[in-house]
Short mmCIF file of C-alpha atoms in Angstrom, two decimals:
data_model
loop_
_atom_site.label_atom_id
_atom_site.label_comp_id
_atom_site.label_asym_id
_atom_site.label_seq_id
_atom_site.Cartn_x
_atom_site.Cartn_y
_atom_site.Cartn_z
CA UNK I 1 80.59 72.49 58.52
CA UNK I 2 84.25 72.54 59.65
CA UNK I 3 87.32 74.55 58.04
CA UNK I 4 90.80 73.71 58.34
CA UNK I 5 93.49 76.23 59.45
CA UNK I 6 97.19 74.71 59.17
CA UNK I 7 95.84 71.72 59.35
CA UNK I 8 93.94 72.31 62.41
CA UNK I 9 90.31 71.16 62.38
CA UNK I 10 87.96 73.74 63.57
CA UNK I 11 84.20 74.92 63.66
CA UNK I 12 83.47 78.26 61.94
CA UNK I 13 82.93 79.97 65.21
CA UNK I 14 86.45 78.78 66.45
CA UNK I 15 88.18 79.65 62.96
CA UNK I 16 86.42 83.38 63.32
CA UNK I 17 87.65 83.69 66.70
CA UNK I 18 91.14 82.52 66.22
CA UNK I 19 91.56 84.76 62.91
CA UNK I 20 90.12 87.97 65.05
CA UNK I 21 92.63 87.40 67.93
CA UNK I 22 95.76 86.85 65.44
CA UNK I 23 94.66 89.77 63.45
CA UNK I 24 94.27 91.99 66.70
CA UNK I 25 97.72 90.64 67.95
CA UNK I 26 99.00 91.84 64.35
CA UNK I 27 97.20 95.33 64.50
CA UNK I 28 98.36 95.85 67.79
CA UNK I 29 101.95 95.28 67.25
CA UNK I 30 101.73 97.17 64.31
CA UNK I 31 100.16 100.47 66.14
CA UNK I 32 102.79 100.07 69.02
CA UNK I 33 105.68 99.39 66.99
CA UNK I 34 106.67 96.53 69.61
CA UNK I 35 105.58 93.07 70.28
CA UNK I 36 106.34 93.32 73.98
CA UNK I 37 103.80 96.59 74.15
CA UNK I 38 101.35 94.50 72.01
CA UNK I 39 101.33 91.33 74.17
CA UNK I 40 101.02 93.70 77.25
CA UNK I 41 98.13 95.33 75.86
CA UNK I 42 96.39 92.28 75.01
CA UNK I 43 97.23 90.67 78.34
CA UNK I 44 95.55 93.71 80.05
CA UNK I 45 92.41 93.22 77.44
CA UNK I 46 92.06 89.64 78.71
CA UNK I 47 92.75 90.56 82.27
CA UNK I 48 89.73 92.92 82.13
CA UNK I 49 87.55 90.26 80.57
CA UNK I 50 88.66 87.47 83.25
CA UNK I 51 87.68 90.02 85.82
CA UNK I 52 84.68 90.78 84.47
CA UNK I 53 83.64 86.79 83.89
CA UNK I 54 84.59 86.34 87.47
CA UNK I 55 82.18 89.20 88.67
CA UNK I 56 79.28 88.35 86.45
CA UNK I 57 79.30 84.54 86.71
CA UNK I 58 79.87 84.42 90.49
CA UNK I 59 82.80 81.99 90.33
CA UNK I 60 84.03 80.75 93.66
CA UNK I 61 87.07 78.48 92.50
CA UNK I 62 89.34 78.10 89.52
CA UNK I 63 87.75 74.84 88.76
CA UNK I 64 84.24 76.51 88.05
CA UNK I 65 86.20 79.34 85.97
CA UNK I 66 88.01 76.54 83.85
CA UNK I 67 84.72 74.72 83.27
CA UNK I 68 83.32 77.74 82.00
CA UNK I 69 85.99 78.50 79.68
CA UNK I 70 86.07 74.91 78.45
CA UNK I 71 81.96 74.95 77.89
CA UNK I 72 82.60 78.04 75.83
CA UNK I 73 84.91 76.81 73.64
CA UNK I 74 87.85 79.12 74.91
CA UNK I 75 90.09 75.84 75.38
CA UNK I 76 90.33 72.06 76.58
CA UNK I 77 91.83 71.60 80.22
CA UNK I 78 94.13 68.73 80.40
CA UNK I 79 95.34 69.59 84.13
CA UNK I 80 94.58 72.09 86.81
CA UNK I 81 96.63 72.59 89.91
CA UNK I 82 96.01 75.29 92.19
CA UNK I 83 98.10 76.49 95.34
CA UNK I 84 100.42 79.36 95.90
CA UNK I 85 100.42 79.68 92.05
CA UNK I 86 98.05 78.15 89.68
CA UNK I 87 98.79 75.79 86.80
CA UNK I 88 96.49 75.03 83.97
CA UNK I 89 97.52 72.90 80.93
CA UNK I 90 95.36 73.40 78.32
CA UNK I 91 95.04 72.45 74.49
CA UNK I 92 93.46 73.90 71.63
CA UNK I 93 93.24 77.45 73.19
CA UNK I 94 91.26 79.84 70.96
CA UNK I 95 94.71 81.56 70.16
CA UNK I 96 96.63 78.21 69.35
CA UNK I 97 98.74 77.93 66.22
CA UNK I 98 99.36 74.65 65.29
CA UNK I 99 103.19 73.85 65.00
CA UNK I 100 104.12 77.19 66.74
CA UNK I 101 106.47 76.82 69.73
CA UNK I 102 106.17 80.38 70.93
CA UNK I 103 103.75 81.29 73.68
CA UNK I 104 101.04 82.92 71.42
CA UNK I 105 97.84 82.62 73.93
CA UNK I 106 98.43 86.53 75.20
CA UNK I 107 94.48 87.13 75.77
CA UNK I 108 94.15 83.63 77.29
CA UNK I 109 96.81 84.40 79.85
CA UNK I 110 95.25 87.88 80.65
CA UNK I 111 91.40 86.39 81.43
CA UNK I 112 93.23 83.35 83.43
CA UNK I 113 95.29 86.05 85.20
CA UNK I 114 92.26 88.16 85.62
CA UNK I 115 89.96 85.52 87.16
CA UNK I 116 92.75 84.71 89.57
CA UNK I 117 92.92 88.33 90.81
CA UNK I 118 89.10 88.21 91.27
CA UNK I 119 89.09 84.95 93.24
CA UNK I 120 92.15 86.07 95.42
CA UNK I 121 92.29 89.94 95.32
CA UNK I 122 95.81 89.92 94.41
CA UNK I 123 97.57 90.72 91.07
CA UNK I 124 98.40 87.96 89.20
CA UNK I 125 100.12 87.65 85.92
CA UNK I 126 100.18 84.47 83.79
CA UNK I 127 103.54 83.13 82.17
CA UNK I 128 103.05 80.71 79.10
CA UNK I 129 104.97 77.79 78.48
CA UNK I 130 104.58 75.58 75.78
CA UNK I 131 104.21 71.84 76.84
CA UNK I 132 105.15 69.63 74.07
CA UNK I 133 104.73 66.31 76.44
CA UNK I 134 100.90 67.09 76.15
CA UNK I 135 100.66 67.97 72.37
CA UNK I 136 102.12 70.55 70.08
CA UNK I 137 99.23 72.90 70.82
CA UNK I 138 99.24 72.83 74.45
CA UNK I 139 100.12 75.45 76.74
CA UNK I 140 100.95 75.51 80.12
CA UNK I 141 99.90 78.45 81.98
CA UNK I 142 101.46 79.32 85.60
CA UNK I 143 99.57 81.98 87.31
CA UNK I 144 101.50 83.88 89.72
CA UNK I 145 101.08 86.62 92.00
CA UNK I 146 103.20 89.55 91.28
CA UNK I 147 106.36 89.89 93.96
CA UNK I 148 108.16 92.93 94.20
CA UNK Y 1 136.88 117.79 84.58
CA UNK Y 2 135.34 114.58 85.33
CA UNK Y 3 134.09 112.53 82.47
CA UNK Y 4 130.66 112.65 84.03
CA UNK Y 5 130.82 116.44 84.48
CA UNK Y 6 131.75 116.48 80.75
CA UNK Y 7 128.89 114.34 79.91
CA UNK Y 8 126.53 116.78 81.73
CA UNK Y 9 128.17 119.94 79.96
CA UNK Y 10 128.10 118.50 76.56
CA UNK Y 11 124.93 116.48 76.53
CA UNK Y 12 122.82 118.31 78.74
CA UNK Y 13 121.47 115.74 80.37
CA UNK Y 14 121.91 115.87 84.19
CA UNK Y 15 123.64 113.22 85.92
CA UNK Y 16 121.98 111.00 88.41
CA UNK Y 17 118.29 112.15 87.70
CA UNK Y 18 115.54 110.22 86.88
CA UNK Y 19 114.01 111.82 83.90
CA UNK Y 20 110.45 110.53 82.36
CA UNK Y 21 110.26 110.57 78.20
CA UNK Y 22 106.60 110.90 77.65
CA UNK Y 23 104.82 111.03 74.33
CA UNK Y 24 103.05 109.19 71.85
CA UNK Y 25 104.28 106.22 69.97
CA UNK Y 26 106.56 107.03 67.30
CA UNK Y 27 107.42 110.57 69.16
CA UNK Y 28 111.43 109.82 69.49
CA UNK Y 29 111.32 108.60 73.11
CA UNK Y 30 113.40 105.46 72.59
CA UNK Y 31 115.78 107.12 69.57
CA UNK Y 32 116.63 109.94 71.87
CA UNK Y 33 117.34 107.17 74.51
CA UNK Y 34 119.66 105.35 72.05
CA UNK Y 35 121.09 109.02 71.29
CA UNK Y 36 121.94 109.37 75.13
CA UNK Y 37 123.28 105.82 74.98
CA UNK Y 38 125.80 106.99 72.41
CA UNK Y 39 126.73 109.79 74.60
CA UNK Y 40 127.15 108.15 77.93
CA UNK Y 41 129.14 105.14 76.07
CA UNK Y 42 131.20 107.48 74.08
CA UNK Y 43 132.56 108.82 77.43
CA UNK Y 44 133.19 105.39 78.98
CA UNK Y 45 130.25 105.47 80.99
CA UNK Y 46 128.05 102.49 81.17
CA UNK Y 47 124.53 101.61 80.10
CA UNK Y 48 122.14 99.70 81.44
CA UNK Y 49 119.25 98.95 79.20
CA UNK Y 50 115.84 97.42 80.61
CA UNK Y 51 114.32 95.36 77.97
CA UNK Y 52 110.37 95.04 78.26
CA UNK Y 53 109.44 95.85 75.02
CA UNK Y 54 112.09 94.53 72.17
CA UNK Y 55 114.73 92.00 72.63
CA UNK Y 56 118.38 93.26 73.46
CA UNK Y 57 119.70 92.03 70.11
CA UNK Y 58 117.12 94.88 68.46
CA UNK Y 59 118.28 97.71 70.92
CA UNK Y 60 121.82 96.40 70.15
CA UNK Y 61 121.12 97.02 66.20
CA UNK Y 62 119.24 100.02 66.53
CA UNK Y 63 122.95 101.20 68.78
CA UNK Y 64 124.67 100.54 66.02
CA UNK Y 65 122.94 102.53 63.54
CA UNK Y 66 124.32 105.36 65.83
CA UNK Y 67 127.88 104.23 65.33
CA UNK Y 68 128.02 102.68 68.80
CA UNK Y 69 130.76 99.88 68.60
CA UNK Y 70 128.74 97.19 70.42
CA UNK Y 71 131.35 94.25 70.60
CA UNK Y 72 134.03 96.83 71.92
CA UNK Y 73 132.14 98.43 74.70
CA UNK Y 74 130.70 95.09 75.84
CA UNK Y 75 134.72 93.83 76.10
CA UNK Y 76 134.90 96.86 77.79
CA UNK Y 77 132.57 95.88 80.07
CA UNK Y 78 130.17 98.82 79.58
CA UNK Y 79 126.69 97.46 78.83
CA UNK Y 80 124.27 95.28 80.50
CA UNK Y 81 120.74 94.65 79.22
CA UNK Y 82 118.34 93.24 81.74
CA UNK Y 83 116.11 91.51 79.61
CA UNK Y 84 112.58 91.04 81.08
CA UNK Y 85 111.26 90.50 77.08
CA UNK Y 86 112.81 87.65 75.24
CA UNK Y 87 111.73 84.71 77.64
CA UNK Y 88 108.71 86.04 78.34
CA UNK Y 89 107.48 86.60 75.03
CA UNK Y 90 109.54 83.94 72.90
CA UNK Y 91 109.86 81.58 75.63
CA UNK Y 92 113.46 81.17 75.26
CA UNK Y 93 116.14 83.53 76.85
CA UNK Y 94 119.19 84.62 75.51
CA UNK Y 95 122.50 83.30 75.98
CA UNK Y 96 124.94 86.41 75.84
CA UNK Y 97 127.33 87.61 78.39
CA UNK Y 98 126.16 91.03 78.57
CA UNK Y 99 122.45 90.22 78.98
CA UNK Y 100 120.74 89.26 82.47
CA UNK Y 101 117.66 87.25 82.00
CA UNK Y 102 114.42 87.52 83.86
CA UNK Y 103 111.99 84.66 83.20
CA UNK Y 104 108.39 87.26 83.67
CA UNK Y 105 107.30 90.36 84.49
CA UNK Y 106 105.55 88.62 87.52
CA UNK Y 107 108.52 88.59 89.39
CA UNK Y 108 110.06 92.04 90.06
CA UNK Y 109 112.09 90.70 92.68
CA UNK Y 110 114.38 88.88 90.21
CA UNK Y 111 114.20 92.19 87.86
CA UNK Y 112 115.68 94.42 91.06
CA UNK Y 113 118.23 91.58 91.55
CA UNK Y 114 119.28 91.63 87.83
CA UNK Y 115 119.41 95.35 87.89
CA UNK Y 116 121.67 95.25 91.14
CA UNK Y 117 124.06 92.79 89.32
CA UNK Y 118 124.28 94.83 86.69
CA UNK Y 119 124.98 97.73 88.66
CA UNK Y 120 127.79 95.63 90.72
CA UNK Y 121 129.10 94.39 87.40
CA UNK Y 122 129.45 97.59 85.86
CA UNK Y 123 131.96 100.49 87.18
CA UNK Y 124 130.53 104.20 88.31
CA UNK Y 125 127.25 105.66 87.56
CA UNK Y 126 125.96 105.89 83.97
CA UNK Y 127 122.79 105.63 82.01
CA UNK Y 128 119.87 103.19 82.92
CA UNK Y 129 117.02 103.18 80.46
CA UNK Y 130 113.47 101.43 81.18
CA UNK Y 131 111.80 100.83 77.99
CA UNK Y 132 109.40 101.22 78.57
CA UNK Y 133 107.15 101.99 81.86
CA UNK Y 134 104.13 101.69 79.87
CA UNK Y 135 104.36 98.13 79.32
CA UNK Y 136 105.26 97.41 83.12
CA UNK Y 137 102.29 99.27 83.82
CA UNK Y 138 100.03 97.26 81.62
CA UNK Y 139 100.98 94.07 83.07
CA UNK Y 140 101.33 95.04 86.65
CA UNK Y 141 99.09 98.13 88.05
CA UNK Y 142 99.89 101.87 89.10
CA UNK Y 143 100.82 100.90 92.94
CA UNK Y 144 103.18 98.10 91.96
CA UNK Y 145 104.86 99.81 89.21
CA UNK Y 146 105.30 103.12 91.64
CA UNK Y 147 106.86 101.13 94.18
CA UNK Y 148 109.35 99.33 91.66
CA UNK Y 149 110.28 102.74 90.07
CA UNK Y 150 110.43 104.24 93.44
CA UNK Y 151 113.04 101.42 94.44
CA UNK Y 152 114.91 101.38 91.16
CA UNK Y 153 115.25 105.62 91.01
CA UNK Y 154 116.22 105.64 94.60
CA UNK Y 155 118.97 103.16 94.26
CA UNK Y 156 120.60 104.38 90.75
CA UNK Y 157 120.32 108.02 92.20
CA UNK Y 158 122.54 107.14 94.90
CA UNK Y 159 125.07 105.69 92.44
CA UNK Y 160 125.04 108.70 89.96
CA UNK Y 161 122.97 106.93 87.14
CA UNK Y 162 120.59 109.03 85.20
CA UNK Y 163 117.52 107.09 84.76
CA UNK Y 164 115.45 107.45 81.28
CA UNK Y 165 112.00 105.89 81.81
CA UNK Y 166 110.01 105.62 79.08
CA UNK Y 167 105.95 106.20 78.92
CA UNK Y 168 103.75 106.23 76.28
CA UNK Y 169 101.09 109.11 76.24
CA UNK Y 170 97.34 108.22 76.02
CA UNK Y 171 98.02 104.41 76.99
CA UNK Y 172 97.08 104.67 80.68
CA UNK Y 173 94.76 107.28 82.74
CA UNK Y 174 95.41 110.64 83.52
CA UNK Y 175 95.74 109.73 87.14
CA UNK Y 176 98.50 106.84 86.19
CA UNK Y 177 100.38 109.39 84.02
CA UNK Y 178 100.44 112.20 86.75
CA UNK Y 179 101.61 109.45 89.39
CA UNK Y 180 104.49 108.60 87.05
CA UNK Y 181 105.22 112.12 86.55
CA UNK Y 182 105.71 112.72 90.32
CA UNK Y 183 108.17 109.96 90.71
CA UNK Y 184 110.75 111.18 88.07
CA UNK Y 185 112.77 114.70 88.89
CA UNK Y 186 112.35 115.67 85.36
CA UNK Y 187 110.06 115.06 82.44
CA UNK Y 188 110.73 115.61 78.96
CA UNK Y 189 107.63 115.66 76.73
CA UNK Y 190 107.80 114.24 73.03
CA UNK Y 191 105.48 115.11 69.76
CA UNK Y 192 105.43 114.79 66.29
CA UNK Y 193 103.81 118.02 64.41
CA UNK Y 194 103.63 118.16 60.73
CA UNK Y 195 106.54 115.84 60.48
CA UNK Y 196 108.84 117.08 62.63
CA UNK Y 197 109.88 116.28 66.20
CA UNK Y 198 109.54 118.46 69.03
CA UNK Y 199 110.93 118.14 72.50
CA UNK Y 200 109.95 120.54 75.42
CA UNK Y 201 110.56 120.16 79.11
CA UNK Y 202 107.53 119.36 81.10
CA UNK Y 203 109.37 119.53 84.85
CA UNK Y 204 112.39 120.53 85.67
CA UNK Y 205 115.27 120.02 86.57
CA UNK Y 206 117.15 120.18 83.55
CA UNK Y 207 120.01 122.51 82.66
CA UNK Y 208 119.35 125.53 80.68
CA UNK Y 209 122.08 123.90 78.05
CA UNK Y 210 119.55 121.19 77.62
CA UNK Y 211 116.80 123.62 76.97
CA UNK Y 212 118.50 125.19 74.59
CA UNK Y 213 119.66 121.97 72.92
CA UNK Y 214 116.44 120.14 72.95
CA UNK Y 215 113.19 122.56 72.63
CA UNK Y 216 111.95 122.85 69.21
CA UNK Y 217 114.24 120.88 67.46
CA UNK Y 218 114.76 117.54 65.85
CA UNK Y 219 118.68 117.55 66.00
CA UNK Y 220 118.83 115.19 68.41
CA UNK Y 221 117.21 112.72 66.53
CA UNK Y 222 118.42 113.37 62.84
CA UNK Y 223 121.80 111.82 63.63
CA UNK Y 224 120.68 108.41 63.30
CA UNK Y 225 122.46 106.81 60.26
#
């Protein structure tokens, strides 16, 4: 069985995950009274999850981690570049909202930076950019070391 | 009497001191900062507002609720917003002469450069508001945040800036909260009790006058239109 949300075809579990994340973000924004704080909390939750996933699954590379995220339906990855900074171009993430040009993958960004932190033993943060050349639901994540 | 001295006397906020505003969500920390911004700007002392939680356009609108004439003050070169919010959260930076854009929280060097630019572009000491330290902590960690705040407070103190650093109560571990309190020279506690705001001084130095003005009252906050 498949459902449709904003013209996007989704399996029931994808729909539930998408709705949970959407509602959680709205609730965080309501409680904190600020979109900035809500995004920061969501990112922190995602980061903790990313660290936990990397530990439990003993990822040795980002490629292994990405493959795990894909298998579990969190995203479809079009491109992965590693180096000083890590770049992930993903489509249909579990948080994506078709037609939106806002960076909405707050949890996914956190998960990716959490995995990078565990792999590199440094503090990372993901920046999400829209990637229209890959498709309207595509996101480019730049996961970079926090510089001070 | 100098304008700075006048601000210290009448507002009761010491000049050139980093102050941590500590309290739960909705306890008046940002409102207090807006009120202080009005006091400083009213004396032609500049304002630098670091936006992590909301857009400079929102802060600008809120300042106008206090009767601040934003356009006039921007023309007088008294206001700068260091915007670490808009591009990171919405994907598009603002294009305003009074805004210094930073693309991401991950580059605190860029934020420091923007802060220095703001300091150079505005004349003399004034008010620096970091709204909020909590969001910075969530994106980074206590060590990075502490380093960033020590650099910032050191630089701004030497330029006679009063710093207001906003920290949400209950969002971080007790250890992290204590570290943040250590960095500031003064800590003000905010709370809401039975519908009224209460402000207390947790850590000195604050003047006797501030204590008289603020403890146990909501008068600072009640002036918003």
